[in-house]
PDB file of C-alpha atoms and ligand atoms in Angstrom:
ATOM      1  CA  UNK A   1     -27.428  83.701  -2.096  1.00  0.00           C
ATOM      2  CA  UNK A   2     -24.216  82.110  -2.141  1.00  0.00           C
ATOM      3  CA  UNK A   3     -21.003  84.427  -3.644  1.00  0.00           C
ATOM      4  CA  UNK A   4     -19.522  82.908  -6.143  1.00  0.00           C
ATOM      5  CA  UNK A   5     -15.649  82.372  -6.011  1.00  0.00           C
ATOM      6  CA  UNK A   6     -13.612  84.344  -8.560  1.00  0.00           C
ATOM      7  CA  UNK A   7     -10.528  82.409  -7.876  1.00  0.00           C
ATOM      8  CA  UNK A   8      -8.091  81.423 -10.020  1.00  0.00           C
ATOM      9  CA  UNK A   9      -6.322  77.766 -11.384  1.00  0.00           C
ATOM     10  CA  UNK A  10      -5.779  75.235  -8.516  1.00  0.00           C
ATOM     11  CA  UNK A  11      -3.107  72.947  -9.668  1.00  0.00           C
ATOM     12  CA  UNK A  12      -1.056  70.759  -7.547  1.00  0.00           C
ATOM     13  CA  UNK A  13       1.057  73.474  -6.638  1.00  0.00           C
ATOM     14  CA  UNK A  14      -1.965  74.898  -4.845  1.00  0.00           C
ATOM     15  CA  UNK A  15      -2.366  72.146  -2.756  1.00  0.00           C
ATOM     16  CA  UNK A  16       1.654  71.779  -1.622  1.00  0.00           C
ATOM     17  CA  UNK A  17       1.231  75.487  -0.846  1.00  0.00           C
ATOM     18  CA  UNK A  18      -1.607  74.749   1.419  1.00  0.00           C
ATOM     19  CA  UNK A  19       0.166  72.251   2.818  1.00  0.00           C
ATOM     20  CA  UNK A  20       3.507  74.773   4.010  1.00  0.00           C
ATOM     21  CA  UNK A  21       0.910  77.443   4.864  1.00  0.00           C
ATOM     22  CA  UNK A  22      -1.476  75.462   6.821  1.00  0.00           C
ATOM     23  CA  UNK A  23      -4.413  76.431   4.887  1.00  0.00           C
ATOM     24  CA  UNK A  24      -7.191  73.752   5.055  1.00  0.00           C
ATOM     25  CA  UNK A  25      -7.131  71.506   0.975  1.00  0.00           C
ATOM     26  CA  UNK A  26     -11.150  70.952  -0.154  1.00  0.00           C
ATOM     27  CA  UNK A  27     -12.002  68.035  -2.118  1.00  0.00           C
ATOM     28  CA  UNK A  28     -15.272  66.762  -3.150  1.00  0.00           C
ATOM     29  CA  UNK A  29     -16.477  63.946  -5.352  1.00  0.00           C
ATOM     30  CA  UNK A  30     -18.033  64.523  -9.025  1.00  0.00           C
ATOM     31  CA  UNK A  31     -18.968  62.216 -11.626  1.00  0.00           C
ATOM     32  CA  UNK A  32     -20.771  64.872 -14.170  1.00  0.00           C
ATOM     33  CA  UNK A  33     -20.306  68.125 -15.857  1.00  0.00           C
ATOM     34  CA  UNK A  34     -23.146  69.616 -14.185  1.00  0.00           C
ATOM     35  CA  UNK A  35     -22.304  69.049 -10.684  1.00  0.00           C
ATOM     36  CA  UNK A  36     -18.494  69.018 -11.062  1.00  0.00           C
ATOM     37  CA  UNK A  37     -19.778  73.141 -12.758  1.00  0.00           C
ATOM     38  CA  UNK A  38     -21.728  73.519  -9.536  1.00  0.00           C
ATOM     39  CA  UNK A  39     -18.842  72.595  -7.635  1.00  0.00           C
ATOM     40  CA  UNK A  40     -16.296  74.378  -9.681  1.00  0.00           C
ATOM     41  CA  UNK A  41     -18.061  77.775  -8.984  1.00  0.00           C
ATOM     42  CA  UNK A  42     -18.181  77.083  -5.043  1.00  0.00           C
ATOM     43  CA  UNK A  43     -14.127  77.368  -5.659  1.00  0.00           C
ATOM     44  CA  UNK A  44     -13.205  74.047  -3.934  1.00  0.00           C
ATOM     45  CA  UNK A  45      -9.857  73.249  -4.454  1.00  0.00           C
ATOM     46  CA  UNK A  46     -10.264  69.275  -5.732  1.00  0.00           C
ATOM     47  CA  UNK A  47     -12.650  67.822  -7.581  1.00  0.00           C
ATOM     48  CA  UNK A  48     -11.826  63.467  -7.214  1.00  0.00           C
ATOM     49  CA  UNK A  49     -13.584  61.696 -10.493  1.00  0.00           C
ATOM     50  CA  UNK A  50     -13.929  58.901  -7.603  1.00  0.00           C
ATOM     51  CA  UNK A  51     -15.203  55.219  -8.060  1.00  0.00           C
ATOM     52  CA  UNK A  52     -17.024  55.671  -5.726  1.00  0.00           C
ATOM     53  CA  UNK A  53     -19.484  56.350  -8.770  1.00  0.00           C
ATOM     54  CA  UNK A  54     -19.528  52.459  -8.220  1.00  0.00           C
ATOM     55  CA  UNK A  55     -21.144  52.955  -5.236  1.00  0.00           C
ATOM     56  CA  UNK A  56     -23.204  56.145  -6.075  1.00  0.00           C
ATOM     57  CA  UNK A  57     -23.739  55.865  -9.435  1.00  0.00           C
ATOM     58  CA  UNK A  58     -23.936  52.500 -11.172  1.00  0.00           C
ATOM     59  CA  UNK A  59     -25.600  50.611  -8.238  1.00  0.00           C
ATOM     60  CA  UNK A  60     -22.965  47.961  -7.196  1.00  0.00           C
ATOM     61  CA  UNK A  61     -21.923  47.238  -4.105  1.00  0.00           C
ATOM     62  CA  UNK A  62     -18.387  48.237  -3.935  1.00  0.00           C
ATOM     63  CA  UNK A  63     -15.826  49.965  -6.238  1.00  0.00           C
ATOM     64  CA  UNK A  64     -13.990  46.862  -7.729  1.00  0.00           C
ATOM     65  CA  UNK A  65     -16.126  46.498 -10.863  1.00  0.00           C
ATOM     66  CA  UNK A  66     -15.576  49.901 -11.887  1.00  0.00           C
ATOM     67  CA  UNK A  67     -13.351  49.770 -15.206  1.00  0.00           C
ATOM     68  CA  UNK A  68     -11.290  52.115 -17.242  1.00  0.00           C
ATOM     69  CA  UNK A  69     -13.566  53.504 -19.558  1.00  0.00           C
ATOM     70  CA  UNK A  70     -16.173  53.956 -17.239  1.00  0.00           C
ATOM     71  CA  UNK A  71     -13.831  55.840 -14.943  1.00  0.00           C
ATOM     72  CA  UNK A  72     -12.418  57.780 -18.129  1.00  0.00           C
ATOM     73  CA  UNK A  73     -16.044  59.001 -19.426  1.00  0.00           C
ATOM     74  CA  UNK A  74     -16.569  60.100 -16.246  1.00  0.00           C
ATOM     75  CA  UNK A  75     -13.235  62.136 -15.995  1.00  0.00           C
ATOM     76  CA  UNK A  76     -13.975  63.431 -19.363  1.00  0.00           C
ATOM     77  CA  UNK A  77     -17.472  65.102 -18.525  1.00  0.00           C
ATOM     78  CA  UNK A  78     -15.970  66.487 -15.084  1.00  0.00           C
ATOM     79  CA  UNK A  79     -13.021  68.150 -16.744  1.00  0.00           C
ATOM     80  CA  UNK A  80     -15.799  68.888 -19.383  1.00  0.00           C
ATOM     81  CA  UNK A  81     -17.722  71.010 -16.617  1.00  0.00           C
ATOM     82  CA  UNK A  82     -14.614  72.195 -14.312  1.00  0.00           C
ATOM     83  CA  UNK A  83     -12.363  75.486 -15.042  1.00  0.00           C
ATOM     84  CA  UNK A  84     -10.872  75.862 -12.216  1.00  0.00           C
ATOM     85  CA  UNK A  85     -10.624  73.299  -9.475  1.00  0.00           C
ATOM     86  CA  UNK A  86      -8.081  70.817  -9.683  1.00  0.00           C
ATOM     87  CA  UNK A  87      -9.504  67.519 -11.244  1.00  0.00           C
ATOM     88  CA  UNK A  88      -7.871  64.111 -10.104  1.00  0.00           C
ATOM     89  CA  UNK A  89      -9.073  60.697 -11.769  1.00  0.00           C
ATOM     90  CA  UNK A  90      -9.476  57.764  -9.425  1.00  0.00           C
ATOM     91  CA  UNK A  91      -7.514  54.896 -10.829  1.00  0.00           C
ATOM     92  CA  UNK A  92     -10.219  51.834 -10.648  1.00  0.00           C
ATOM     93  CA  UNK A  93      -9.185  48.403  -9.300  1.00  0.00           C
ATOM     94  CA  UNK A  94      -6.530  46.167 -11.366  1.00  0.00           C
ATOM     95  CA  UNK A  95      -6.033  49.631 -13.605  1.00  0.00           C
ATOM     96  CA  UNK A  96      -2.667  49.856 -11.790  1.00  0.00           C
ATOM     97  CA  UNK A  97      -1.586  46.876  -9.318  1.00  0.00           C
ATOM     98  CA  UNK A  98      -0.787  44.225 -12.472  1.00  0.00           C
ATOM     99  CA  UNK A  99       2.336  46.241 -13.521  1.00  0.00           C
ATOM    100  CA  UNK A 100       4.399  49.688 -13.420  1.00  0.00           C
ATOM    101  CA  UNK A 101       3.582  49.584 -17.353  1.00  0.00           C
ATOM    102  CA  UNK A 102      -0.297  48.586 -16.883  1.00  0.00           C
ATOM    103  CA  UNK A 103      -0.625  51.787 -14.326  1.00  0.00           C
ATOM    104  CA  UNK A 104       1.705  54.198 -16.930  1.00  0.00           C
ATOM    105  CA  UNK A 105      -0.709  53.332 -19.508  1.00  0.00           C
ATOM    106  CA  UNK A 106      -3.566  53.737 -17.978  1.00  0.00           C
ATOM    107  CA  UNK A 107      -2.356  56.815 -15.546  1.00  0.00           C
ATOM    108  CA  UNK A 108      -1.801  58.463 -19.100  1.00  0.00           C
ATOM    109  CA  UNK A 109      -5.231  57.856 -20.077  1.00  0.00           C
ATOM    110  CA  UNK A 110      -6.485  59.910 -17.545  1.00  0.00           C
ATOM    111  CA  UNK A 111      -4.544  62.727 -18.713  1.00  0.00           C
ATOM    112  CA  UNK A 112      -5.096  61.913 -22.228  1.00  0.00           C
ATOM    113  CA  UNK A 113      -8.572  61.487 -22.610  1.00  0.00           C
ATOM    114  CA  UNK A 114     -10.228  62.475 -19.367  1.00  0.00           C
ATOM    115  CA  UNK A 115      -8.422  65.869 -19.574  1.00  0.00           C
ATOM    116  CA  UNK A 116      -7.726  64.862 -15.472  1.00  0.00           C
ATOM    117  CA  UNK A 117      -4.714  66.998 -14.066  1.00  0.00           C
ATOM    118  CA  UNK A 118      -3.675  64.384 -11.680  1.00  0.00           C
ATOM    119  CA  UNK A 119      -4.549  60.522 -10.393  1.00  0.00           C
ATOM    120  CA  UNK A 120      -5.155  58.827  -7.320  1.00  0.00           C
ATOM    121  CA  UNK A 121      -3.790  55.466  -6.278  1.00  0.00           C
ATOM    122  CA  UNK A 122      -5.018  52.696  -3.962  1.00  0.00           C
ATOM    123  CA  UNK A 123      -1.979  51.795  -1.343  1.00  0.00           C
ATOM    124  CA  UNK A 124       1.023  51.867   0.806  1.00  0.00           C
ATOM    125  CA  UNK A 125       4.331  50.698   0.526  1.00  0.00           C
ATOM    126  CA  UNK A 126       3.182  47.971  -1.921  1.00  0.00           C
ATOM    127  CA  UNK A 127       2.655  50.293  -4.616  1.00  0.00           C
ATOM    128  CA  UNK A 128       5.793  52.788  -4.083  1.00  0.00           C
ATOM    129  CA  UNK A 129       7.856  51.906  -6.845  1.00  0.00           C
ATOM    130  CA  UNK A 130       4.808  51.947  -9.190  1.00  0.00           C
ATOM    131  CA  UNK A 131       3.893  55.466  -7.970  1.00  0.00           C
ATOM    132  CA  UNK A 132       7.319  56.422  -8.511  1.00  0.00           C
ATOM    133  CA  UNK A 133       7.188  55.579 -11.961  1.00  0.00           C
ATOM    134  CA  UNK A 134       4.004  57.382 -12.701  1.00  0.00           C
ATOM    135  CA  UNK A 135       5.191  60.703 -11.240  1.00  0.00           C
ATOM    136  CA  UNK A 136       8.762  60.092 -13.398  1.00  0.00           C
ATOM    137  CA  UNK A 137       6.228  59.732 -16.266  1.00  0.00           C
ATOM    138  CA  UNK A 138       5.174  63.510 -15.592  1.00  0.00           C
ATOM    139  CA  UNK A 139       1.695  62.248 -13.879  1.00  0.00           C
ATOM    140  CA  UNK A 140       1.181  63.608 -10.682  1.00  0.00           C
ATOM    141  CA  UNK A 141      -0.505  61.203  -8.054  1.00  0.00           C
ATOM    142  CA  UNK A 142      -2.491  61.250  -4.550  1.00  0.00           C
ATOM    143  CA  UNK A 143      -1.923  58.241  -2.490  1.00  0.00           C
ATOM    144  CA  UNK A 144      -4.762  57.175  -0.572  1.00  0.00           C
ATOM    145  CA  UNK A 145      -4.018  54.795   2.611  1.00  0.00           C
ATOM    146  CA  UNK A 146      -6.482  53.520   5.480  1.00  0.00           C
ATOM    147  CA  UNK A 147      -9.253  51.572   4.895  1.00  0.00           C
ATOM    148  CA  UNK A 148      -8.765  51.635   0.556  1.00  0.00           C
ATOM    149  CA  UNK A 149     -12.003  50.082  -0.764  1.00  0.00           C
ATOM    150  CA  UNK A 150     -10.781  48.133  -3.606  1.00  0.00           C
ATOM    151  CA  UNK A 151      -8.889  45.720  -1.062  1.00  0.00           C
ATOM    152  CA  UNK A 152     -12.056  45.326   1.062  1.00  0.00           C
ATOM    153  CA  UNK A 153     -12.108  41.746   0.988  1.00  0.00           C
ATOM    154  CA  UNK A 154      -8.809  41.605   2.221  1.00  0.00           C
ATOM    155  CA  UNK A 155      -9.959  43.790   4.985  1.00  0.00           C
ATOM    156  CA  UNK A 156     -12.772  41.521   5.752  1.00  0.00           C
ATOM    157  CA  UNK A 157     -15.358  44.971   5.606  1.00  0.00           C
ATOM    158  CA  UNK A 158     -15.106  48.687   6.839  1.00  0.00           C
ATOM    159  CA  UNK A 159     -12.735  48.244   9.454  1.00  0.00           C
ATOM    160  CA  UNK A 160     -10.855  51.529  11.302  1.00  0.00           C
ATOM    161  CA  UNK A 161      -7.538  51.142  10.362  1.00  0.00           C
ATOM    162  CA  UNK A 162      -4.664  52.034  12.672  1.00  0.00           C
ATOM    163  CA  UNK A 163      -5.962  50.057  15.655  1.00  0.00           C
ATOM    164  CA  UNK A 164      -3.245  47.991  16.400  1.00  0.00           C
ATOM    165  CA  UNK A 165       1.126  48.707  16.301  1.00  0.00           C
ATOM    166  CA  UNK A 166       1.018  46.465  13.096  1.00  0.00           C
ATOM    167  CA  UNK A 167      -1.314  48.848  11.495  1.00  0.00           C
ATOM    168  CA  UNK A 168      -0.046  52.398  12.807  1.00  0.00           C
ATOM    169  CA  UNK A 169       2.934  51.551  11.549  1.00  0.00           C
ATOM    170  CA  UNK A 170       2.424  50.090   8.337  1.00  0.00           C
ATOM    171  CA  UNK A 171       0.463  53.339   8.007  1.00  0.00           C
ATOM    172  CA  UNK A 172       2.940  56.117   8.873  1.00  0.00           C
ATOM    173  CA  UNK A 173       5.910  54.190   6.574  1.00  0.00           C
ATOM    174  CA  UNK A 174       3.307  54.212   3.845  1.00  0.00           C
ATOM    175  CA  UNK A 175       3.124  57.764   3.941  1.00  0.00           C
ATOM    176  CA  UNK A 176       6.163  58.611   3.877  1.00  0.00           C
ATOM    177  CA  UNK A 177       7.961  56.616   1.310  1.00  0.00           C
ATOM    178  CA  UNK A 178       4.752  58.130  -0.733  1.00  0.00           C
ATOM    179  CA  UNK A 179       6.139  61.625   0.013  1.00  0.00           C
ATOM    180  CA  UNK A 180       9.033  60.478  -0.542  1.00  0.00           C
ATOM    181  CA  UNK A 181       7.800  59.178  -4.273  1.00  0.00           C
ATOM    182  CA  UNK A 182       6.744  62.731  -4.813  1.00  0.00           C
ATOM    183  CA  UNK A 183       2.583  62.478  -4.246  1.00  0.00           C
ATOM    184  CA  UNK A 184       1.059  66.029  -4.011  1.00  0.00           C
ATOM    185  CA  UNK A 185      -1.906  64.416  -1.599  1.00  0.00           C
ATOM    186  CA  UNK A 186      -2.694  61.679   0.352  1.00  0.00           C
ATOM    187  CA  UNK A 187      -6.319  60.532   0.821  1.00  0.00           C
ATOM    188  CA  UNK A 188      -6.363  59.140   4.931  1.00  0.00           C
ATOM    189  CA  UNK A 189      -9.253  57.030   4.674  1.00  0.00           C
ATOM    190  CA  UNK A 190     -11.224  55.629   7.996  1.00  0.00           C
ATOM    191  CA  UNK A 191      -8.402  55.223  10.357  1.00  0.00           C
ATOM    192  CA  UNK A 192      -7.720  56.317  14.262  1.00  0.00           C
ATOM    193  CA  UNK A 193      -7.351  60.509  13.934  1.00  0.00           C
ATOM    194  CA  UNK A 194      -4.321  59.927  16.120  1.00  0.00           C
ATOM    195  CA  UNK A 195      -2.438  58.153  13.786  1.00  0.00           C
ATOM    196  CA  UNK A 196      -3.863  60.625  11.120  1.00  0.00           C
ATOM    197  CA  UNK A 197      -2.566  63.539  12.949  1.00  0.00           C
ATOM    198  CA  UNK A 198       0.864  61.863  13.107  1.00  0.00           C
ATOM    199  CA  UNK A 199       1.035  61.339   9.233  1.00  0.00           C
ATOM    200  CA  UNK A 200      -0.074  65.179   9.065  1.00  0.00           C
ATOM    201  CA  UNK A 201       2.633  66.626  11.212  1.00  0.00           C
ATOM    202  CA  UNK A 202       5.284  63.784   9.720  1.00  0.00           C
ATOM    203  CA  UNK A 203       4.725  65.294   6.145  1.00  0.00           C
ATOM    204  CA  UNK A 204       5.781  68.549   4.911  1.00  0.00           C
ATOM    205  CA  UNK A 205       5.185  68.609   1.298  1.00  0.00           C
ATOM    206  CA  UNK A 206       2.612  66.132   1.203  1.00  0.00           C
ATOM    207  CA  UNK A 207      -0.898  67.296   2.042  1.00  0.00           C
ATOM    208  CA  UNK A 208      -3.165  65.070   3.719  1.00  0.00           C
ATOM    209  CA  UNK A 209      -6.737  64.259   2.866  1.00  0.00           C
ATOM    210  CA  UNK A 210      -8.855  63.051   5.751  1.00  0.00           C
ATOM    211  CA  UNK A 211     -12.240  60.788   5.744  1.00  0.00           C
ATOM    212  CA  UNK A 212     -13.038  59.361   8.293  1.00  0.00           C
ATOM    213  CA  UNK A 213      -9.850  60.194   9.374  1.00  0.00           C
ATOM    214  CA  UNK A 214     -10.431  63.159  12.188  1.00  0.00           C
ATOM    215  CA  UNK A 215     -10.277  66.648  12.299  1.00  0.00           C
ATOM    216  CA  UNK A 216      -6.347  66.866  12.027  1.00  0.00           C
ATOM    217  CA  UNK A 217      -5.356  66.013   8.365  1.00  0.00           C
ATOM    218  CA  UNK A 218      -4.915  68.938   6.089  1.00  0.00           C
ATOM    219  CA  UNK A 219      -8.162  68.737   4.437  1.00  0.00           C
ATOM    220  CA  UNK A 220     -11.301  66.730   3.732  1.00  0.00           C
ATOM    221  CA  UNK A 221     -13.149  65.045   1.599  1.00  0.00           C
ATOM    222  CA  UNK A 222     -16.273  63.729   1.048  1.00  0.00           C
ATOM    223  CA  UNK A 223     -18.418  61.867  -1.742  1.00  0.00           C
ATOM    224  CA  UNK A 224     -20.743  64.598  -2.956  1.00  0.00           C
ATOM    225  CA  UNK A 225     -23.626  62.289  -3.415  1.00  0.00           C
ATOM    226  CA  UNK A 226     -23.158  61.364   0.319  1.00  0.00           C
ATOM    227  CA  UNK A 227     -22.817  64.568   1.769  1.00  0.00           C
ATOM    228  CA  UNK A 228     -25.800  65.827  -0.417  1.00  0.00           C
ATOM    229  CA  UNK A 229     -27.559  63.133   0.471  1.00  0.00           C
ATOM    230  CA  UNK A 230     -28.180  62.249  -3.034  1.00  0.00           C
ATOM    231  CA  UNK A 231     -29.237  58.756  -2.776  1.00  0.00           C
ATOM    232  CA  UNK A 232     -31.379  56.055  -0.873  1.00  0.00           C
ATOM    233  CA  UNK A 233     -28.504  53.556   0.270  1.00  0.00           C
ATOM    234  CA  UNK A 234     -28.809  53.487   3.765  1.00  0.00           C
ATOM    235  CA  UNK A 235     -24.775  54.310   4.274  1.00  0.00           C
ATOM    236  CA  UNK A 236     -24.577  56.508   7.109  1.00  0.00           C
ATOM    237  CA  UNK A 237     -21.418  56.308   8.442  1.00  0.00           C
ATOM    238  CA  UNK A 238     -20.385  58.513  11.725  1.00  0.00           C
ATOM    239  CA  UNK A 239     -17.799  60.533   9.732  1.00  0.00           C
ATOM    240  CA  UNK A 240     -20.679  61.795   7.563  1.00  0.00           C
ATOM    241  CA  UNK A 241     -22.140  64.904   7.617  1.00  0.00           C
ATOM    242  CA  UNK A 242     -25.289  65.460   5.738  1.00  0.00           C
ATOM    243  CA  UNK A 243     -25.632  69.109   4.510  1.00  0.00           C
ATOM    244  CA  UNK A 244     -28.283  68.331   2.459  1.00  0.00           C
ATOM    245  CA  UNK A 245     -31.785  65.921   1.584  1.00  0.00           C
ATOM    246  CA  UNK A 246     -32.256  66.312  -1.883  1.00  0.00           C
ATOM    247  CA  UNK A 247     -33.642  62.637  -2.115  1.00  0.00           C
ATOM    248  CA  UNK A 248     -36.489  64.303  -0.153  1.00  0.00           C
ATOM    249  CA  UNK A 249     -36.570  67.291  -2.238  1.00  0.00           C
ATOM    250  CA  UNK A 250     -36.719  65.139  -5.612  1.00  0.00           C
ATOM    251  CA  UNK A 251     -39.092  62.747  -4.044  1.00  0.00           C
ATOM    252  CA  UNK A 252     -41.122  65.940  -3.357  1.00  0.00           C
ATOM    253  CA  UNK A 253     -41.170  67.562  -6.838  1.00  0.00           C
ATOM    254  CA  UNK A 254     -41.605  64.183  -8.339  1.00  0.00           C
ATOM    255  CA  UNK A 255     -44.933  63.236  -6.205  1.00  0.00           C
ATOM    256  CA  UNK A 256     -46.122  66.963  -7.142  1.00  0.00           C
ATOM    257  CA  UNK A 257     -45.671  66.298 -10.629  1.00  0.00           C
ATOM    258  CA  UNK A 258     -47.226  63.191 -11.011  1.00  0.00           C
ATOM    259  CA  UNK A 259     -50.653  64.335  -9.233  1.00  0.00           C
ATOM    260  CA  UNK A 260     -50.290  67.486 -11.188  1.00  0.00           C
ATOM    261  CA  UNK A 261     -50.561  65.620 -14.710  1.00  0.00           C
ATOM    262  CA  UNK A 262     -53.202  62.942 -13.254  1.00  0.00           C
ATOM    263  CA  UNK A 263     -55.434  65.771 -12.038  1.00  0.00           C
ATOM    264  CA  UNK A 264     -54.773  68.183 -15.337  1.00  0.00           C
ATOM    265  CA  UNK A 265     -53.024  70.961 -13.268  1.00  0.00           C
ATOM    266  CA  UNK A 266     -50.294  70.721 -15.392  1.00  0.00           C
ATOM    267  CA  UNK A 267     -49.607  71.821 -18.216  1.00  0.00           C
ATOM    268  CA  UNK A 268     -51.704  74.612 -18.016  1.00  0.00           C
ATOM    269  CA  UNK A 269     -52.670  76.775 -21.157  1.00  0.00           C
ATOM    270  CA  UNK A 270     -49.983  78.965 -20.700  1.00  0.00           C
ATOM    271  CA  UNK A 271     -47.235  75.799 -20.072  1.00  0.00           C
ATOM    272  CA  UNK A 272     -48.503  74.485 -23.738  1.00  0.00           C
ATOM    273  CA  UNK A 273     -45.484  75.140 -26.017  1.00  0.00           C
TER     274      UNK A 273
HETATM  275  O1  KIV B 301     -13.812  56.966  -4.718  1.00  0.00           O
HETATM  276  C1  KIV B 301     -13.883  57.909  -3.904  1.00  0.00           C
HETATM  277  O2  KIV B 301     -14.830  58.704  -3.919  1.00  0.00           O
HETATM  278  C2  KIV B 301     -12.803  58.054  -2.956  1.00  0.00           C
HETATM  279  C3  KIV B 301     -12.952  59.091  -1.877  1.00  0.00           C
HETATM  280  C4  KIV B 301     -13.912  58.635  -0.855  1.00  0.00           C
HETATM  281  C5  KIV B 301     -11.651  59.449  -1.290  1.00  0.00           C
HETATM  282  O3  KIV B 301     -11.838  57.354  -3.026  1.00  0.00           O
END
């Protein structure tokens, strides 16, 4: 039986005193009440309303035709199920990269009627002065830089990131002129741990969030359905750790059920109402 965790409000503050303490940030991904409650009582520090629900969720392919109110209902029925970990809304592709007042508005929205405490935001030093403007607007914001899955066409698939000067470069100036901005967090998505570990120790009030990323970031993350192994997908990258099969387990119950009603073992007279 696991104990659950009597601890208190996680805000951002929580995570920038992580950071100076060099305590380890935990972040998960959670789409629903129910397992964003399940999650809450673990006492995880972050709970990221990702689009990955694309992925996990809705069936597509990638995250880009995730949309606003998708993402928003989502957000709603998290904070709906969380009191206590910190809950960030993922801003879905073209929410934010049209205009500084497109990714305002929509930032807001988040806050306004997802109840989210926070949002994340695809990008590097292209989308500083937006990010800027958000956090002005009283919106705190995670960065997330690496291999950022709404540009994946531009990246031509899942490629590490951080392989060549170009890259490491591009990388470590991303992160911090985001600092810089004011972000709270920075996801490090699939890029050389090296270069991840050099973000890490470049930052001091910025904490970063690693997959894929190496053991050297300030925390993790993972997509819940992934790690839970929650789904039939066939993505199984190296980063991932499975610490669970409940496709198997529902697969199971599911088979047990269905020969149960064909043979009359269920319901039985006591199981009638
Ligand atoms: O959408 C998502 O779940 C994410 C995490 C993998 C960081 O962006």
């Amino acid at each position: 039986m696991s104990k659950i965790n009597q601890s208190k409000k996680k805000t951002v503050q929580t995570v920038i005193r992580k950071k100076s303490k060099g305590e380890k940030v935990t972040m998960l991904t959670a789409y629903d009440a129910f397992i964003a409650s399940l999650l809450d009582k673990t006492g995880i520090d972050i709970i990221l309303v990702g689009d990955s629900a694309a992925n996990v969720l809705h069936g597509y392919q990638s995250t880009i035709p995730m949309t606003m109110d998708i993402m928003i209902a989502h957000t709603s029925a998290v904070s709906r199920g969380t009191s206590k970990a910190l809950v960030v809304g993922d801003m879905p592709f073209l929410s934010f990269q049209p205009s500084v007042k497109t990714a305002i508005k929509n930032a807001g929205r988040f806050l306004k009627e997802g109840s989210a405490e926070a949002v994340k935001i695809e990008g590097g030093l292209e989308m500083v002065d937006t990010i800027t403007r958000v956090i002005e607007c009283g919106i705190p914001v995670m960065g997330h830089v690496g291999l950022t899955p709404q540009s994946i066409h531009r990246f031509g698939g899942p490629k590490v990131q951080g392989r060549v000067e170009k890259s490491r470069n591009y990388l470590k100036e991303s992160a911090l002129a985001l600092q810089e901005a004011g972000c709270f967090a920075i996801v490090l998505e699939l890029m050389e741990s090296d270069v991840a570990k050099e973000i890490t120790e470049s930052l001091d009030t910025t904490a970063t969030i690693g997959i894929g990323a190496g053991p050297f970031c300030d925390g993790q993350v993972l997509v819940t359905n992934d790690m839970l192994g929650l789904k039939d997908d066939g993505f199984s990258p190296k980063f991932l750790r499975q610490y669970a099969n409940l496709t198997e387990n529902i697969i199971t119950a599911v088979e047990q059920y269905m020969e149960d009603v064909k043979t009359g073992n269920f319901p039985s007279e006591k199981e009638s109402y």
